[in-house]
Short mmCIF file of C-alpha atoms and ligand atoms in Angstrom, two decimals:
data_model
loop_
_atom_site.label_atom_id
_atom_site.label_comp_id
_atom_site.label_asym_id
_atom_site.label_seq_id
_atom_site.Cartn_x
_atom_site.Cartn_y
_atom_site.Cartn_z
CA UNK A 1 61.40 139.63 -62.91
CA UNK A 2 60.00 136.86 -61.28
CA UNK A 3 57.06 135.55 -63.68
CA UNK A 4 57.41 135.14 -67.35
CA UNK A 5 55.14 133.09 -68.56
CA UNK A 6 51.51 131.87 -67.37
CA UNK A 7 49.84 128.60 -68.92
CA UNK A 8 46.43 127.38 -67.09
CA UNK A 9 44.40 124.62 -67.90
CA UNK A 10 41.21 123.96 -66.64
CA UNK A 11 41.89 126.15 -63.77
CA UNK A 12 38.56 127.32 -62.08
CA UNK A 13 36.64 129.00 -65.12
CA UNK A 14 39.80 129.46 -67.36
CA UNK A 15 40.10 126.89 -69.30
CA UNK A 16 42.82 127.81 -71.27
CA UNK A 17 44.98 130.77 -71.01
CA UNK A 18 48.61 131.05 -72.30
CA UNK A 19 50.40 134.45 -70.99
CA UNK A 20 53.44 135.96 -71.86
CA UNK A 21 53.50 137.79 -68.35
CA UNK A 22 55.86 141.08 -68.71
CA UNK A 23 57.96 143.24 -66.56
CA UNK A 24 56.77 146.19 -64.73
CA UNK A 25 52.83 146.19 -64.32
CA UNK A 26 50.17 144.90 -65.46
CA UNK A 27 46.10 144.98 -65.10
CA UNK A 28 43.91 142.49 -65.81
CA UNK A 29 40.20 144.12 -65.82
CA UNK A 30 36.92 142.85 -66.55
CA UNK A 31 33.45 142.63 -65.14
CA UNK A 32 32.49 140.42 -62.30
CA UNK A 33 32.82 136.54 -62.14
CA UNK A 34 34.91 136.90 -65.50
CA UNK A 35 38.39 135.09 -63.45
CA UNK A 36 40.29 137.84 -62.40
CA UNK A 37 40.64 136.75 -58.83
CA UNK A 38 40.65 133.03 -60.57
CA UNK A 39 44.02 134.77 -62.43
CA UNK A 40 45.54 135.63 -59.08
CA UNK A 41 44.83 132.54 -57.42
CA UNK A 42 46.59 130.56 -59.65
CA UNK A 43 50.36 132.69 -59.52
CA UNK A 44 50.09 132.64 -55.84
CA UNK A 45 49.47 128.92 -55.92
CA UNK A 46 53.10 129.06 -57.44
CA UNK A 47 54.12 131.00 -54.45
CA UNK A 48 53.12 129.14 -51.57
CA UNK A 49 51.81 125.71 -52.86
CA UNK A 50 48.06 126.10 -52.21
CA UNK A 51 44.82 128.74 -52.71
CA UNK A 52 44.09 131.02 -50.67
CA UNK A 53 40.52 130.96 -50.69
CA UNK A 54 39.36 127.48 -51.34
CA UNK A 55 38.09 125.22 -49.52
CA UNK A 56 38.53 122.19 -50.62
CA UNK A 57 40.88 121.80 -53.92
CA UNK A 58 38.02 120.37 -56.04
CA UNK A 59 36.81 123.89 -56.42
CA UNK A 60 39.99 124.34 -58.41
CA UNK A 61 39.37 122.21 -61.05
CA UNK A 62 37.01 123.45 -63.69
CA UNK A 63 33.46 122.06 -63.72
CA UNK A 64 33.61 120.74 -67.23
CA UNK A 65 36.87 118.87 -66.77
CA UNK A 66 36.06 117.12 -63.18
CA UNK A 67 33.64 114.88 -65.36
CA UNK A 68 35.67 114.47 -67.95
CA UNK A 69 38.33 113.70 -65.65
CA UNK A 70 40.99 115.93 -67.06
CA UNK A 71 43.48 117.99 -64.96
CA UNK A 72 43.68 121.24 -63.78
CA UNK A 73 47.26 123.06 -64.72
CA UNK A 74 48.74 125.65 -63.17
CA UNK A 75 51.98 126.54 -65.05
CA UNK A 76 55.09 129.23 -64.51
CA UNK A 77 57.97 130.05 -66.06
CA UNK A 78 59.81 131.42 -62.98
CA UNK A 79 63.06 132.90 -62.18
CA UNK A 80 65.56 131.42 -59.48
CA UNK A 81 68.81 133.14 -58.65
CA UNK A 82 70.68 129.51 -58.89
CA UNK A 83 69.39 128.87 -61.75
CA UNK A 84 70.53 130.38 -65.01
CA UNK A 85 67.53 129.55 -66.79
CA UNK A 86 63.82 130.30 -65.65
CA UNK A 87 62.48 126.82 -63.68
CA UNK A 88 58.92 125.59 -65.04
CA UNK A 89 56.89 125.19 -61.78
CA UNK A 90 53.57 122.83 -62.88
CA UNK A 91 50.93 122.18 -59.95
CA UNK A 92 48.62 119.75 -61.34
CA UNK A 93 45.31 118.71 -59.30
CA UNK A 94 43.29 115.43 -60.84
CA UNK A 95 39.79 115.08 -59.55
CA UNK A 96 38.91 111.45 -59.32
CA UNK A 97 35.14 110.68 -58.71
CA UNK A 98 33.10 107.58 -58.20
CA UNK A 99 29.36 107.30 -57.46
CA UNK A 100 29.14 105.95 -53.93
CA UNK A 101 25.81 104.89 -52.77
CA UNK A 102 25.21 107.89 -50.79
CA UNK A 103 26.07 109.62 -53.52
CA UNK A 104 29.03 110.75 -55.73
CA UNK A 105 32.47 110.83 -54.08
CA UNK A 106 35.17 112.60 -55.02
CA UNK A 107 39.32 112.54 -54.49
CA UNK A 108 41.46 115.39 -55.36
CA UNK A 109 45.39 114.63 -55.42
CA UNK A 110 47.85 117.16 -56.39
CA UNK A 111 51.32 117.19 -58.01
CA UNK A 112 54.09 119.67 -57.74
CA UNK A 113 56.83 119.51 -60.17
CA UNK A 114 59.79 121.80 -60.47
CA UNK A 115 61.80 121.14 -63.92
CA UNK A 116 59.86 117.62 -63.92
CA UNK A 117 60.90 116.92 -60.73
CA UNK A 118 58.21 116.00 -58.00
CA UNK A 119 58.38 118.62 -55.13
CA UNK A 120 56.26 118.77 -51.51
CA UNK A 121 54.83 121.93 -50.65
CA UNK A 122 57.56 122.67 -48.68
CA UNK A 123 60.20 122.47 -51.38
CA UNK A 124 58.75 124.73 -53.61
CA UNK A 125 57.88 127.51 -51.21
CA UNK A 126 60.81 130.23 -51.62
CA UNK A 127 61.36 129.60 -55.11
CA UNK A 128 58.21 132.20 -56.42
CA UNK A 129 58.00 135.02 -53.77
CA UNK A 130 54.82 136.85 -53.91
CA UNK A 131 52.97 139.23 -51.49
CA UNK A 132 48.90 139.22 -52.08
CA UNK A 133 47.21 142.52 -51.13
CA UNK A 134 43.24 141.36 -51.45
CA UNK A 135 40.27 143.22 -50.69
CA UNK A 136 40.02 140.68 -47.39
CA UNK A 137 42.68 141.93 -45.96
CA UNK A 138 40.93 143.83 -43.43
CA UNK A 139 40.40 140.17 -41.56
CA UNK A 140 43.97 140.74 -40.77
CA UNK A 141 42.89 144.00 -38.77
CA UNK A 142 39.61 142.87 -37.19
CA UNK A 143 39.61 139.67 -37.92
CA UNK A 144 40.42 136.23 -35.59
CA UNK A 145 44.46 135.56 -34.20
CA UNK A 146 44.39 132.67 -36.72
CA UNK A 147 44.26 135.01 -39.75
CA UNK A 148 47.45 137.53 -38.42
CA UNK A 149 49.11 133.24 -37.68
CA UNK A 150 48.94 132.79 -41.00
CA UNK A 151 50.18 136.10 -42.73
CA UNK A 152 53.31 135.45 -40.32
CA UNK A 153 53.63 131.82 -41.48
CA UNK A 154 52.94 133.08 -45.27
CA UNK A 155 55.76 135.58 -44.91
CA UNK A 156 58.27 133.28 -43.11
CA UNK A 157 58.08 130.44 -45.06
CA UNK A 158 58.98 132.48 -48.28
CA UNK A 159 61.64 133.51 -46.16
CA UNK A 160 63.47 130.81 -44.76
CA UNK A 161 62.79 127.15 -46.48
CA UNK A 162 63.07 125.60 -43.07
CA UNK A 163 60.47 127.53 -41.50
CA UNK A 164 57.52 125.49 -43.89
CA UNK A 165 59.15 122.27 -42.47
CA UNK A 166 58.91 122.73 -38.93
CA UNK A 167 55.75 124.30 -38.62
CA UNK A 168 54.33 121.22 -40.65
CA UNK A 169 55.99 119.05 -38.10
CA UNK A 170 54.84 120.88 -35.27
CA UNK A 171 51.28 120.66 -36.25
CA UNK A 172 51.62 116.43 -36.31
CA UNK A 173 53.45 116.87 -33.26
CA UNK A 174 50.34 118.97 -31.74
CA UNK A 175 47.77 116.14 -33.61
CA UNK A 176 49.55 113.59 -31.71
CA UNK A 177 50.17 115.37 -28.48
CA UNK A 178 45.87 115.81 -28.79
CA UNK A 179 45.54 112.27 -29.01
CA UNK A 180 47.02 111.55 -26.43
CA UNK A 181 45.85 114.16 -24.61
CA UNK A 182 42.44 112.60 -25.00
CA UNK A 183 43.41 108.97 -24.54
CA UNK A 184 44.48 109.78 -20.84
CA UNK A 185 41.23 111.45 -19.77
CA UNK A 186 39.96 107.96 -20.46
CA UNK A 187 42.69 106.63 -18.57
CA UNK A 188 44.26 104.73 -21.65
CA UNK A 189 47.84 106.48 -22.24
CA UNK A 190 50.58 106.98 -19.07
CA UNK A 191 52.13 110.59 -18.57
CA UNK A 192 55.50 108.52 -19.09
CA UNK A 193 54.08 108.49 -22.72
CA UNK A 194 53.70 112.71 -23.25
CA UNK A 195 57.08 113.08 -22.07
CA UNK A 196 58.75 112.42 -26.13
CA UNK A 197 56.14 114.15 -27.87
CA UNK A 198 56.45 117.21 -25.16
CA UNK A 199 60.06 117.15 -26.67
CA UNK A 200 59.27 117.11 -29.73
CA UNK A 201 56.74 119.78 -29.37
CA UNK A 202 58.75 122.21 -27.55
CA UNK A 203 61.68 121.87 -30.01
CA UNK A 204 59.75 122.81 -33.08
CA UNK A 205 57.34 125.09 -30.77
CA UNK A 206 60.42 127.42 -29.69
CA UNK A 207 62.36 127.51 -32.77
CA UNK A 208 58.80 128.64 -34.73
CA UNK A 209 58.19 131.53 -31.85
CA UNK A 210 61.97 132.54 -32.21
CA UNK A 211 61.87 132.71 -35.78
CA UNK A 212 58.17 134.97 -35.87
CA UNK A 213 60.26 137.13 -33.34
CA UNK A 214 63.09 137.22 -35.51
CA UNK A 215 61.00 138.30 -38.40
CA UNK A 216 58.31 140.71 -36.44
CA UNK A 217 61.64 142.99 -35.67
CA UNK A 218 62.32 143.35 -39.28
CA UNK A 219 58.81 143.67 -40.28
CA UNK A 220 57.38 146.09 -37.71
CA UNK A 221 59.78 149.43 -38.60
CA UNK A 222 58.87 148.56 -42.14
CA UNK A 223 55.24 148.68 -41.45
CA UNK A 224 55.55 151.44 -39.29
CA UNK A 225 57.27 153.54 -42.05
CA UNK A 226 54.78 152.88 -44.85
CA UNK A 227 51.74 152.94 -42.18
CA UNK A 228 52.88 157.32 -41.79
CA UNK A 229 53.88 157.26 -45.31
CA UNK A 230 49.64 156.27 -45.99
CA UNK A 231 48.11 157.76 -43.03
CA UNK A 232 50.18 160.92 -42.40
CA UNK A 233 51.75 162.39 -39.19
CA UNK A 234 48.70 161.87 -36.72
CA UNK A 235 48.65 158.24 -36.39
CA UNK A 236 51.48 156.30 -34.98
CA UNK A 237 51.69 152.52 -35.21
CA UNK A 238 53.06 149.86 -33.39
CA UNK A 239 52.74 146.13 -33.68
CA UNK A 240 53.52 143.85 -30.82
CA UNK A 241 53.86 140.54 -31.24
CA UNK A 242 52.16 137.82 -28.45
CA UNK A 243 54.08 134.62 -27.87
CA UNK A 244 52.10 131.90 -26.20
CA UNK A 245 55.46 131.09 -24.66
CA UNK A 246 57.24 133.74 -23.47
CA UNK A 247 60.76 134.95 -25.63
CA UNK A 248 64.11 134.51 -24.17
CA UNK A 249 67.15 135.57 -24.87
CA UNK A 250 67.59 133.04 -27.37
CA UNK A 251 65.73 130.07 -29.52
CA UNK A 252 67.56 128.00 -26.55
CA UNK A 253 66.11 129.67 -23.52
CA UNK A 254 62.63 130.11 -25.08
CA UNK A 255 62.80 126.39 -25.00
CA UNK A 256 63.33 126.28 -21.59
CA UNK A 257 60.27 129.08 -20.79
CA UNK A 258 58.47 126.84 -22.86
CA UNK A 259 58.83 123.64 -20.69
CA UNK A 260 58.50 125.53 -17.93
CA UNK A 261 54.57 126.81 -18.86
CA UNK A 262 53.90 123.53 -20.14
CA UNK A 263 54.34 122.01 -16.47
CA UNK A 264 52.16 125.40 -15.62
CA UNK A 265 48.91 124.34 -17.91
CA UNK A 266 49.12 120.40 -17.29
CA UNK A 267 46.59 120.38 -14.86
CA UNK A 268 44.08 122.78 -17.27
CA UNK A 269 45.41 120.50 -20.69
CA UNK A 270 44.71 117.40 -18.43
CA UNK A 271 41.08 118.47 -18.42
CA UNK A 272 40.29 120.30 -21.32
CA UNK A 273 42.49 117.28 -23.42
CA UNK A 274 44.03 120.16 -26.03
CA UNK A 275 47.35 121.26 -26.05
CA UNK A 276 47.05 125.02 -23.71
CA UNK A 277 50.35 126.43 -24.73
CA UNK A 278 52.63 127.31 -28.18
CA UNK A 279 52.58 128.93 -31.24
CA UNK A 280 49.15 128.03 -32.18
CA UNK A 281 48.10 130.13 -30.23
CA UNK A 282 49.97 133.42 -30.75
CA UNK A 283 48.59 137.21 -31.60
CA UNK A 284 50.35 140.52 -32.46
CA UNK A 285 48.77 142.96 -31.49
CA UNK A 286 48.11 146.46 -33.61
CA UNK A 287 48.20 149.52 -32.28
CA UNK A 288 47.58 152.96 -33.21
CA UNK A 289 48.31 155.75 -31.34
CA UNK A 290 48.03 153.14 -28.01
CA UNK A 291 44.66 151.80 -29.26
CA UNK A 292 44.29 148.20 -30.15
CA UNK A 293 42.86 148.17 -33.44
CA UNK A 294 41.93 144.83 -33.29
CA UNK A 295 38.76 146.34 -31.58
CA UNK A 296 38.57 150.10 -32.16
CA UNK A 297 39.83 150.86 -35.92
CA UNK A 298 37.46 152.65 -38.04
CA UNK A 299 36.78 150.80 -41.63
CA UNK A 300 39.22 153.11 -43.66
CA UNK A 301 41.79 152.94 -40.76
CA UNK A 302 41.79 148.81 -40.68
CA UNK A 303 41.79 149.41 -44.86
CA UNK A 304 44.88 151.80 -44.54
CA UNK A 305 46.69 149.08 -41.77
CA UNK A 306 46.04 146.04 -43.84
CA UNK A 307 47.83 148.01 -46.85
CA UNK A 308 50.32 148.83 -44.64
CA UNK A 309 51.01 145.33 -43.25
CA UNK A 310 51.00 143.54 -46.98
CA UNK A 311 53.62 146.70 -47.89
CA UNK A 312 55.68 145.35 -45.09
CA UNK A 313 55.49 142.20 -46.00
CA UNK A 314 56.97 142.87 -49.58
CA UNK A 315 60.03 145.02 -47.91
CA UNK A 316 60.84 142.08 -45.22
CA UNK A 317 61.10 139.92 -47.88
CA UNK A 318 63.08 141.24 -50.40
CA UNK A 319 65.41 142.61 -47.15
CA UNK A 320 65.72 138.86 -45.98
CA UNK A 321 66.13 136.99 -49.44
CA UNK A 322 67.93 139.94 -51.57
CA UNK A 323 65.23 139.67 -54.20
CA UNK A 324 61.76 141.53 -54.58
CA UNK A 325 59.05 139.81 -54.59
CA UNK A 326 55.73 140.02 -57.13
CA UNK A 327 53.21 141.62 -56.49
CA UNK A 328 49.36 140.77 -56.61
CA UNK A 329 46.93 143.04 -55.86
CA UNK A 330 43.14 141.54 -56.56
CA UNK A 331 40.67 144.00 -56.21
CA UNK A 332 42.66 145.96 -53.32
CA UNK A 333 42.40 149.56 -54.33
CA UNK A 334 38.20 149.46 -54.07
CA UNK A 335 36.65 150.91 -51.12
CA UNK A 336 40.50 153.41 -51.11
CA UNK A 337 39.98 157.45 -51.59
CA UNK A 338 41.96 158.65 -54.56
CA UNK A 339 44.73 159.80 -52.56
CA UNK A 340 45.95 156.38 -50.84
CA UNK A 341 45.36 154.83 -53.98
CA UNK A 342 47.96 156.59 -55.77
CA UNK A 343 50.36 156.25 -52.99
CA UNK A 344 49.92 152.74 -53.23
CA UNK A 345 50.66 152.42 -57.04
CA UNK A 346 53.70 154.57 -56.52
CA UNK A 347 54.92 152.53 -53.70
CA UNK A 348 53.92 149.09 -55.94
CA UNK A 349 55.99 150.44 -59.19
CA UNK A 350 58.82 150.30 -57.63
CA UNK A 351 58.75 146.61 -57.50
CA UNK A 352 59.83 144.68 -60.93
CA UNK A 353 56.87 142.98 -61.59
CA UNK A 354 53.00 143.77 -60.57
CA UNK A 355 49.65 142.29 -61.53
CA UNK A 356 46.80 144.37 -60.71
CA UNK A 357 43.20 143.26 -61.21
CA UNK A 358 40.00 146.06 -61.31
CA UNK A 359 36.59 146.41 -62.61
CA UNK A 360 37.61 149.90 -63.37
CA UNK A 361 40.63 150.11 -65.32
CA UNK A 362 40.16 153.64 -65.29
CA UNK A 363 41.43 154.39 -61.42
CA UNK A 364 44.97 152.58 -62.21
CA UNK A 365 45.14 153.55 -65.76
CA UNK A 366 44.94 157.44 -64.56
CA UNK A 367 47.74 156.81 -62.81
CA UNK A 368 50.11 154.75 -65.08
CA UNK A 369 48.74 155.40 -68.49
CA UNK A 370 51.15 154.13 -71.23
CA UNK A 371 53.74 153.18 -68.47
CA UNK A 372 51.37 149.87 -68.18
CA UNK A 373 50.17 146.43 -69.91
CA UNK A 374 46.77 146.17 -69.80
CA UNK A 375 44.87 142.72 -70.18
CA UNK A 376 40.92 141.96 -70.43
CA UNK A 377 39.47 139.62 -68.96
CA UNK A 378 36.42 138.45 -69.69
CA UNK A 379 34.54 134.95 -70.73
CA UNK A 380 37.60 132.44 -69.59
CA UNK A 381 39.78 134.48 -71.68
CA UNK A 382 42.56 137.02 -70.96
CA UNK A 383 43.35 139.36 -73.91
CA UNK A 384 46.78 141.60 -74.02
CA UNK A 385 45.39 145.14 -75.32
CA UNK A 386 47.51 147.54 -77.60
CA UNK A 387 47.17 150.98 -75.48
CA UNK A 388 45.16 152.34 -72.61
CA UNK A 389 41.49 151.25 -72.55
P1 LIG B 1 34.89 139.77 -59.10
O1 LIG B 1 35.08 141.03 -59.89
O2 LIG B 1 33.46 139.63 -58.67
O3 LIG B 1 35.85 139.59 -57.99
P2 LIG B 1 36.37 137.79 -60.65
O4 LIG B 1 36.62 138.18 -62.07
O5 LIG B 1 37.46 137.93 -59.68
O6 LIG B 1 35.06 138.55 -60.15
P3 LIG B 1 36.48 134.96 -60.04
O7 LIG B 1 36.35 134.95 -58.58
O8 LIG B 1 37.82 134.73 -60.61
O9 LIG B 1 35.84 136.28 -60.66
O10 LIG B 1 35.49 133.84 -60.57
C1 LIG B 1 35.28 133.65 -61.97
C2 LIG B 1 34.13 132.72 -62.25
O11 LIG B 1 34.60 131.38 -62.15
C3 LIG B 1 32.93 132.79 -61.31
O12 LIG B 1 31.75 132.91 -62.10
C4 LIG B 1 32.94 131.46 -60.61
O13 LIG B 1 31.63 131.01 -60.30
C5 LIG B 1 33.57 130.58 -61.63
N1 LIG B 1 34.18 129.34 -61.09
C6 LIG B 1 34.74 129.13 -59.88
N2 LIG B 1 35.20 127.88 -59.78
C7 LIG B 1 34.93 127.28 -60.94
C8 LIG B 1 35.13 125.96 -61.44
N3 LIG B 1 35.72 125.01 -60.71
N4 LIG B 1 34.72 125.68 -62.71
C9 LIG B 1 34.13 126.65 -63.47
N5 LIG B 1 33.89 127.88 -63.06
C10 LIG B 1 34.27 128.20 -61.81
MG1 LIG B 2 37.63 138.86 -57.81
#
């Protein structure tokens, strides 16, 4: 299993929880603002290095602590297949503050250690894989191309640990290319000077759209299968994915389409100074029954597509990395009729370890009883229960 043990300090409003986390499932209920989502947060921050919902770290780091200027702890016990002992992942954020004339000022730095060695983002990805299933999933339905970027990213770089890499380098390669972009409007940079980081950027640029290619041909049947397992026989999906730069044969010849557009858009990235062409700006599209539901799904049909998109997203990666991943599901079964909610269970049981937070232990306790752990949460603290609430 891929979580045994949970130790946070100072995280958000839980101050200080220490978990023995166990095989199989678990749910962690409570009331409202009591930390359940706060609970989730922090394992995923194991998985992929950051939250997914704040802002701005600081929020991370419990009120009380920021002015005493103690540290917020995440802590796992996690499993690695080359290891034969579990690996103790830490991610440590220290808020340091200052009053500035115009007011206070604050600095967040974080540290990543692996078995007390410092790690970037980038080299702890892969070693916790998790899928999230939250109740804002539906932004990955009807929501902006940026959103649908980033589950692909999410996916990949638990996938492959060189995917993480290059799309951070093809970001600074698209700052740069930006900046200079903008310096020759004003007439201050040469086009001799685009022609390295035009390299640069449509090395990383093609390998990234080759790779999300790669991956959208395992992921699609899979979300295809568990979309009709959901929905039933009526509804037929299909999910296309959009490549800024068109797809070649190979990583190779996408390289070449994408030089090719590149000299296409210079005269419209020439006046709009912003790089016109490349991953940043790709889309899949999803489609049911021919419609794009990007613009015509009904509320429980973008539900029922999100569910079956995170579902995917579980199967692709245990398929590519041999391993099932955990799950998370915060909140995700509200707003679901009874009937996809216990198809979702069953299909979540079968992975080897599951944390499920509710207000209402009652809709996934009906359908595990005994064959669950159950955990309160309430007040900061989170409280292993003997039987079935
Ligand atoms: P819901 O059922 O509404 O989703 P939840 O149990 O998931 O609630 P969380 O989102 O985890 O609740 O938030 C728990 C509480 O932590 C909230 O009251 C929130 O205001 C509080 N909180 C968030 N950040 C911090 C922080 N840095 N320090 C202290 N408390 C915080
Ligand atoms: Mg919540």
């Amino acid at each position: 299993m891929p979580l045994s043990r949970l130790r946070l300090s100072n995280f958000r409003n839980l101050v200080d929880v220490d978990l023995e986390v166990p095989a199989g499932v678990s749910v962690f209920y409570g009331g409202n603002a009591q930390g359940k989502t706060a609970l989730v947060e922090a394992v995923y921050i194991l998985a992929i290095a950051r939250s997914f919902r704040a802002e701005n770290e600081r929020e991370l780091v419990n009120f009380g602590a920021v002015g005493n200027g103690d540290v917020a702890i995440v802590e796992g016990l996690v499993d690695d297949e080359e290891s034969v002992s579990p690996r103790r992942v830490i991610v440590g954020y220290r808020v340091s503050g200052s009053d500035s004339p115009g007011g206070r000022s604050y600095r967040i730095s974080k540290e990543i250690r692996v078995d007390r060695v410092r790690r970037t983002a980038a080299g702890l990805v892969g070693l916790v894989h998790a899928v999230l299933f939250t109740a804002l999933d539906i932004d990955l339905i009807q929501g902006s191309p940026s959103g649908r970027r980033r589950f692909l990213d999410i996916l990949i770089s638990q996938a492959d640990p060189l995917y993480l890499k290059a799309l951070q380098r093809y970001q600074q390669v698209l700052r740069q290319r930006n900046r200079l972009l903008r310096m020759r409007r004003e007439g201050r940079a040469s086009p001799e000077e685009m022609e390295y980081w035009d390299g640069e950027l449509v090395k990383e640029g093609a390998w990234l759209t080759w790779r999300r290619h790669e991956v959208m041909e395992v992921l699609t049947p899979s979300c295809v299968r568990h979309h009709k397992d959901l929905s039933g026989d009526g509804e037929k999906l299909d999910l296309q994915y959009r490549p800024s730069v068109p797809l070649a044969e190979c990583s190779d010849g996408t390289a070449v389409n994408y030089r090719e557009l590149l000299e296409l858009v210079s005269a419209r990235e020439a006046a709009t100074a912003a790089t016109a062409a490349g991953p940043h700006r790709d889309d899949f599209d999803i489609i049911v029954n021919g419609l794009d539901m990007g613009a015509y799904a009904s509320r429980g049909q973008a539900r029922t597509l999100a569910l079956a998109l995170r579902l995917g997203e579980a199967e692709t990666l245990s398929a590519v990395r041999g391993r099932e991943p955990l799950l998370l599901l915060d909140d995700a079964l509200s707003e679901m009729d009874a009937v996809r909610r216990e198809r979702v269970l069953e299909k979540a049981s079968h992975y080897p370890q599951v944390l499920i937070t509710t207000t209402d232990p009652e809709q996934v306790a009906g359908f595990f009883g005994a064959g669950a752990f159950y955990f309160r949460v309430g007040g900061g603290q989170v409280l292993p229960l003997d039987g079935v609430p």
